[in-house]
CSV table of C-alpha atoms in Angstrom, one decimal:
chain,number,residue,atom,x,y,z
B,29,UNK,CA,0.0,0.0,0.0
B,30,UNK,CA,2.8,2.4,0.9
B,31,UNK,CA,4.0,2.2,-3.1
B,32,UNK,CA,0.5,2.6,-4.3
B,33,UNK,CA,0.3,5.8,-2.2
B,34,UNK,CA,3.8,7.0,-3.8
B,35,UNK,CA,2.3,6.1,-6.7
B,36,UNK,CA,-0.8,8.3,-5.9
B,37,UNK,CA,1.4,11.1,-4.6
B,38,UNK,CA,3.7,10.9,-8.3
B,39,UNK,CA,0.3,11.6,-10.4
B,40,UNK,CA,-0.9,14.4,-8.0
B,41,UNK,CA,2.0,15.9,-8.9
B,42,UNK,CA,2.3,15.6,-12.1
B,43,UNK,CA,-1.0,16.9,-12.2
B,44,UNK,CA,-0.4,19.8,-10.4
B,45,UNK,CA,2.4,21.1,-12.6
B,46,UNK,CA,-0.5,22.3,-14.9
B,47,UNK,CA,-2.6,23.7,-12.5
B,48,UNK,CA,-4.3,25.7,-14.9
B,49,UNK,CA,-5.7,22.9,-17.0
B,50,UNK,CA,-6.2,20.6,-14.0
B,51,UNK,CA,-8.7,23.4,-12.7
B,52,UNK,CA,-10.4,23.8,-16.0
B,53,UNK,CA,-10.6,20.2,-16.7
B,54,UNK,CA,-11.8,19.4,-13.1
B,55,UNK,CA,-14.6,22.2,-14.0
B,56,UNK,CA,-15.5,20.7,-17.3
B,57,UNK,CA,-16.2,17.5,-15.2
B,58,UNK,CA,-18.4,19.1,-12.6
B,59,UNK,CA,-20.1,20.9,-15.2
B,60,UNK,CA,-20.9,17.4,-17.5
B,61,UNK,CA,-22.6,15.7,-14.1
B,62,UNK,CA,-24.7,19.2,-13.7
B,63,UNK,CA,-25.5,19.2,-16.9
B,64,UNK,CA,-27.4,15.7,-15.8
B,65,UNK,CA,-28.7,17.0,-12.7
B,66,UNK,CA,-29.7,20.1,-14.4
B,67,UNK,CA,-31.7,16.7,-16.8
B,68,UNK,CA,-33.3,15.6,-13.3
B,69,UNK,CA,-35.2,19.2,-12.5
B,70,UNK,CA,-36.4,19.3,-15.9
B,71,UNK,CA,-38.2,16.2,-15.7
B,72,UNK,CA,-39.7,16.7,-12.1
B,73,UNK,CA,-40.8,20.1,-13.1
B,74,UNK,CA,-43.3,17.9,-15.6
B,75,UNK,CA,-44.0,15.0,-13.2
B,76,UNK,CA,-44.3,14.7,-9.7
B,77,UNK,CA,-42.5,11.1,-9.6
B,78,UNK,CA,-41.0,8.6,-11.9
B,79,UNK,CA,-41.8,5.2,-11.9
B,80,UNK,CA,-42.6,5.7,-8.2
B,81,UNK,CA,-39.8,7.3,-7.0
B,82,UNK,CA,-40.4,11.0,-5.9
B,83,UNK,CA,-37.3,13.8,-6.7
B,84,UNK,CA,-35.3,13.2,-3.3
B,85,UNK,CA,-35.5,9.3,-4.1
B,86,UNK,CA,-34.2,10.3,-7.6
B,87,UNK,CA,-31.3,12.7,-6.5
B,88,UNK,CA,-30.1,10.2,-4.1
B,89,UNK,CA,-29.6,7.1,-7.2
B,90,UNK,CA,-27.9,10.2,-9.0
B,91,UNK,CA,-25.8,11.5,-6.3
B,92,UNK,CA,-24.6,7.3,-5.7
B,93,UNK,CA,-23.8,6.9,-9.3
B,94,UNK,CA,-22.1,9.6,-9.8
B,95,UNK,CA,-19.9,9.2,-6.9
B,96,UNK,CA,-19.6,5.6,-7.7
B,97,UNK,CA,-18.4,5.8,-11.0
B,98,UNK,CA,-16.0,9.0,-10.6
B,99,UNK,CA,-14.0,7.0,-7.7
B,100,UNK,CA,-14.1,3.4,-9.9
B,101,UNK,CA,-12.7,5.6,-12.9
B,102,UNK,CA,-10.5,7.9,-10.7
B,103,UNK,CA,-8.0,4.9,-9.2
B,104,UNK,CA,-9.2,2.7,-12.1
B,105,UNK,CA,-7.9,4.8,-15.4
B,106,UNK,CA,-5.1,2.6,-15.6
B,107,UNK,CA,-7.5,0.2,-17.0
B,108,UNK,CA,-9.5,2.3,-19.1
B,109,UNK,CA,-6.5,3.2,-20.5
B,110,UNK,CA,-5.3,0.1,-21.0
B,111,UNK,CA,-5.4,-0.3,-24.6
B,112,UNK,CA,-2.4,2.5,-24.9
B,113,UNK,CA,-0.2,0.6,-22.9
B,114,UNK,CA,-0.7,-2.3,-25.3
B,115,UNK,CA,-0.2,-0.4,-28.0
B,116,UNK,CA,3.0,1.4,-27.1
B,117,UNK,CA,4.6,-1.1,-25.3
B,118,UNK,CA,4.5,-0.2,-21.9
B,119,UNK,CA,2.5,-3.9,-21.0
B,120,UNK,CA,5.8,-5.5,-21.9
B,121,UNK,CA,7.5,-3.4,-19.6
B,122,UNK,CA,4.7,-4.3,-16.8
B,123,UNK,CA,5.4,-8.1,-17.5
B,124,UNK,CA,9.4,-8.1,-17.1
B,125,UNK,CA,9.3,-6.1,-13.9
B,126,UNK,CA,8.9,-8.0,-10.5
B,127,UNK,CA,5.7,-6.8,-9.3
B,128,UNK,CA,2.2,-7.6,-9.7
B,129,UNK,CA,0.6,-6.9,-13.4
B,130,UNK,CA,-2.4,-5.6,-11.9
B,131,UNK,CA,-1.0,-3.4,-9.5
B,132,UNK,CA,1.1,-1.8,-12.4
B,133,UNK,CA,-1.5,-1.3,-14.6
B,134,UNK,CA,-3.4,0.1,-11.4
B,135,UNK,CA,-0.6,2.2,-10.5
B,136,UNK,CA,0.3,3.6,-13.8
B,137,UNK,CA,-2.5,6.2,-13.9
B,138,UNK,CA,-4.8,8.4,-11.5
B,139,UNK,CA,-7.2,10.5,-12.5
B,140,UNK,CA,-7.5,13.1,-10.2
B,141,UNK,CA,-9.8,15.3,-12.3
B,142,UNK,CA,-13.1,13.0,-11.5
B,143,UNK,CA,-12.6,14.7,-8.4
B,144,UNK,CA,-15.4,17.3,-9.9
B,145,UNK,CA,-18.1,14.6,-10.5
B,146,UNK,CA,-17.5,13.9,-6.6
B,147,UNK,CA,-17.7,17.4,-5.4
B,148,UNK,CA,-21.3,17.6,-7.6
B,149,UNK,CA,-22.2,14.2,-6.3
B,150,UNK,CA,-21.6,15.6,-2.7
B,151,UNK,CA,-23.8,19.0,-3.2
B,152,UNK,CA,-26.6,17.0,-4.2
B,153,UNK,CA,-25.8,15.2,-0.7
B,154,UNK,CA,-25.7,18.0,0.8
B,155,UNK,CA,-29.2,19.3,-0.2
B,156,UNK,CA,-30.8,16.2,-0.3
B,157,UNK,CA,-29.9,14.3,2.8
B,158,UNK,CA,-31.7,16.8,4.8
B,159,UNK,CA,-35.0,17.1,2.7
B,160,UNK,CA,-35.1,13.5,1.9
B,161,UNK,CA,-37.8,12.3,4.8
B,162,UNK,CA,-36.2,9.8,5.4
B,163,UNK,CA,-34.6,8.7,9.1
B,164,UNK,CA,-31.0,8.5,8.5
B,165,UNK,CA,-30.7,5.7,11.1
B,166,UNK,CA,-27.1,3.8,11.3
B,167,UNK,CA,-28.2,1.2,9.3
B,168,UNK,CA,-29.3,3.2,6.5
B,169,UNK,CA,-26.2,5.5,6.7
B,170,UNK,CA,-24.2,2.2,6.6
B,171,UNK,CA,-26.4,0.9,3.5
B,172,UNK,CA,-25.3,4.3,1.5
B,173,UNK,CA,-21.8,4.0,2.4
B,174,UNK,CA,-21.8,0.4,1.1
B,175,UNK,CA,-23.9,1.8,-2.1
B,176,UNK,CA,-20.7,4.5,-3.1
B,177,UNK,CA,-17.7,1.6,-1.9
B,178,UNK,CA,-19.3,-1.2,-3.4
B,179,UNK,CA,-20.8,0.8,-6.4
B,180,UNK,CA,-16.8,2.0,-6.8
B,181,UNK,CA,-15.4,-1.1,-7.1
B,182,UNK,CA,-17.8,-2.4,-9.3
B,183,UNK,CA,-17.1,-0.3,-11.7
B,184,UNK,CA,-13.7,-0.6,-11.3
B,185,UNK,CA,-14.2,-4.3,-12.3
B,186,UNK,CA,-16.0,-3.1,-15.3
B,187,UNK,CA,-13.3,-1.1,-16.8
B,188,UNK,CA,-11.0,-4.3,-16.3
B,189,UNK,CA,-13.4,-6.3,-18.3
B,190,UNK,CA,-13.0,-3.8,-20.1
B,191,UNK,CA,-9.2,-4.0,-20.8
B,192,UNK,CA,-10.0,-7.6,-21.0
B,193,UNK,CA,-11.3,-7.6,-24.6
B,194,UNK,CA,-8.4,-5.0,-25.5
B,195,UNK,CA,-6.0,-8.6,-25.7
B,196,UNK,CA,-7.6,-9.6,-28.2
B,197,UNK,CA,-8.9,-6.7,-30.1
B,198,UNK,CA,-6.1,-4.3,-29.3
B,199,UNK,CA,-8.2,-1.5,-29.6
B,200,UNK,CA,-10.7,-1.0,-26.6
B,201,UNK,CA,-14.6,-1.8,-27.4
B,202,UNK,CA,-16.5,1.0,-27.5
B,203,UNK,CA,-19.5,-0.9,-26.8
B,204,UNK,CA,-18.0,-1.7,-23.2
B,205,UNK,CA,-19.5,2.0,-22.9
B,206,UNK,CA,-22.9,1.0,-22.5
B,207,UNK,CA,-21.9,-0.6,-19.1
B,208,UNK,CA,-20.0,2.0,-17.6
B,209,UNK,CA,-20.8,5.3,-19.0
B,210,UNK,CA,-24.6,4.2,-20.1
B,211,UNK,CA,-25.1,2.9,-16.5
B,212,UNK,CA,-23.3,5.9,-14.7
B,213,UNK,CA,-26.0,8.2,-17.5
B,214,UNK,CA,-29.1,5.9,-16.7
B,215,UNK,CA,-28.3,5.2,-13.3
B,216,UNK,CA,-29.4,9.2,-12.3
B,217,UNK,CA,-32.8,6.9,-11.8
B,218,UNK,CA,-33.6,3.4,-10.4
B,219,UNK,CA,-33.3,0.6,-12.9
B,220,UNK,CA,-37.0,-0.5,-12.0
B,221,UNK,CA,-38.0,2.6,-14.2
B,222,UNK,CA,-36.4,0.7,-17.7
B,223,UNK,CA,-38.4,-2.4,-17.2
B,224,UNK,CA,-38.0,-5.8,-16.0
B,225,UNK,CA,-35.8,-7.3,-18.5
B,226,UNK,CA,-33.0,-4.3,-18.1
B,227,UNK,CA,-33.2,-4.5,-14.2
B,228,UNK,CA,-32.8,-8.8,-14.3
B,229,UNK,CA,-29.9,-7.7,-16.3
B,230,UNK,CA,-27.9,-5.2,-14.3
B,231,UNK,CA,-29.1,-7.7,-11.0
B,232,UNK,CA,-27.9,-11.2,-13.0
B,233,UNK,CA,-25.3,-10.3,-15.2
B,234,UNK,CA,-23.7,-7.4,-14.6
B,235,UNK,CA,-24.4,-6.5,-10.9
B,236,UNK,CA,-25.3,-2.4,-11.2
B,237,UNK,CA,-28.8,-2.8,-9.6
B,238,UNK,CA,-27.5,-4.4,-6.5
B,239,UNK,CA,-25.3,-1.3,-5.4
B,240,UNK,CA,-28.3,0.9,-7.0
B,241,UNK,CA,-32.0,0.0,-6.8
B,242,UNK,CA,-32.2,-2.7,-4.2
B,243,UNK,CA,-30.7,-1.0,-1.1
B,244,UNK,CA,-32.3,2.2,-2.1
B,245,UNK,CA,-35.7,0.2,-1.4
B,246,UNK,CA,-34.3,0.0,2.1
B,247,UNK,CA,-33.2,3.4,2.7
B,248,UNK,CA,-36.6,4.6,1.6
B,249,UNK,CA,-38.5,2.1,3.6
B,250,UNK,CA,-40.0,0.1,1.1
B,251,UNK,CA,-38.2,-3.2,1.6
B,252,UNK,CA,-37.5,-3.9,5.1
B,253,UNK,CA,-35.3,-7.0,5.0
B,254,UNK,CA,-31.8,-5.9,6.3
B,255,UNK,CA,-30.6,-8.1,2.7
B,256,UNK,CA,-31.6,-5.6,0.9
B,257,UNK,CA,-28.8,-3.2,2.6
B,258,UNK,CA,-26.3,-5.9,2.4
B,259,UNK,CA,-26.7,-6.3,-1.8
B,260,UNK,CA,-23.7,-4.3,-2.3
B,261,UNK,CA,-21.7,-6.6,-1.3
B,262,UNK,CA,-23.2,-9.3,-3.1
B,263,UNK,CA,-22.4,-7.2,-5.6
B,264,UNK,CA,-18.4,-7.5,-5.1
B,265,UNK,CA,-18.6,-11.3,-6.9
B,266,UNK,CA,-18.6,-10.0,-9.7
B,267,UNK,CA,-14.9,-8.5,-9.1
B,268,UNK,CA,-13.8,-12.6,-9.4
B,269,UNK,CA,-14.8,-13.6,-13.0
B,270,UNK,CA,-13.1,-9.8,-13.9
B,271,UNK,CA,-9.6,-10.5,-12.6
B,272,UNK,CA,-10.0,-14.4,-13.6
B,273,UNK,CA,-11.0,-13.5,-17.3
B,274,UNK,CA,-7.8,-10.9,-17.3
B,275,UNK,CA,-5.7,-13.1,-16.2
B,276,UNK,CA,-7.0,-15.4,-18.9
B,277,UNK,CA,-5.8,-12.4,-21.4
B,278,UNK,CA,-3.0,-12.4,-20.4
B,279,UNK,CA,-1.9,-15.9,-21.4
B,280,UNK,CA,-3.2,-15.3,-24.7
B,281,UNK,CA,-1.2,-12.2,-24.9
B,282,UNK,CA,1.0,-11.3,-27.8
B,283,UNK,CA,3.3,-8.4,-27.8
B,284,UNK,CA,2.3,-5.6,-30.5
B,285,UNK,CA,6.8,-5.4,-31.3
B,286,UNK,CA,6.4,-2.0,-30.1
């Protein structure tokens, strides 16, 4: 952990030697994630509540996803990025050197930029915490800190599926998009609201409703089984068949002679 941090401390920076564009591109990110909250007003200013869920309910499955997602992609660039390091070389590098692939590929980038998605995320906290209704008891407090750790790390696991399919395509997939991006865009409401077929998706296959929909049910006091506060970590499985499948391309691997 102490070289991940030195790690972490390197990028921050290097980051910080353009503290001009960091600023402005750190803005550009808040103002992206407003731009979706700004989506949110619109719609309650038609309708009092979507698929069930009044405007509080809604801001909170924002506020989650957004936080969610802007951590995964914050220590998880490395991956996202992954198809660059296969393409100039610096994977071969990774492999000769004695430390852990994934931890190089982890190490090798941090995005410290997402950090304006968070502060958004924690505005909308901010206002809507207080107005929700709801009795912020310690069991719900600790059902949405499991939503925004476990909702991190699952999308960290996405973007190393992602890099996953970049062995043997070389080029990243675009269409891995749909699960990261499309879910951080879709998830400003809960999945229930797309129909049943998309939410026995993102519950069965690729675990987004468990850090999203089901332990918001609890918070809000329509589900009152305690499992329905725990399905975040359910949701952490899904971090297994990631790392397995990437170390499965890896032993396919084949060096691009960069």
């Amino acid at each position: 952990m102490r070289l991940y941090f030195k790690y972490i401390s390197m990028h921050f920076k290097s980051q910080m030697q353009y503290k001009t564009s960091f600023f402005f591109t750190t803005l550009g990110q808040f103002l992206v994630s407003f731009a979706t909250f700004l989506s949110i007003n619109f719609l309650f200013a038609r309708f009092d509540s979507v698929g069930g869920f009044t405007y509080e309910e809604v801001l909170i499955c924002f506020a989650v996803m957004i936080t969610s997602f802007s951590l995964g992609e914050l220590y998880g660039r490395g991956f996202d990025r992954f198809p660059r390091m296969l393409g100039d070389g610096s994977f071969d590098r990774a492999l000769v050197r004695p430390r852990n692939v994934v931890f190089q590929v982890l190490a090798s980038q941090t995005e410290f930029s997402r950090l304006g998605r968070v502060t958004q995320a924690a505005l909308v906290f901010i206002y809507v915490i207080p107005r929700s209704g709801i009795d912020w008891t310690w069991d719900k407090i600790l059902t949405l800190s499991l939503m925004i750790v476990c909702g991190s790390l699952l999308f960290f696991g996405l973007f190393v599926l992602y890099a996953v399919f970049s062995f043997f395509t070389i080029e990243g997939l675009e269409v891995m998009n749909i699960l990261t991006d499309g879910s951080r865009e879709h998830g400003r409401l809960p999945f229930s609201v797309y129909g049943d077929g998309i939410l026995k998706f993102l519950t069965f296959v690729v675990p987004i409703a468990l850090i999203q929909y089901y332990p918001l049910l609890y918070i809000i006091g329509r589900e009152e089984s305690f499992l329905f506060a725990l399905t975040p970590i359910l949701a952490l499985t899904f971090l297994l068949p990631c790392y397995v499948f990437f170390r499965f391309g890896m032993r396919r691997y084949k060096s691009t002679g960069s």
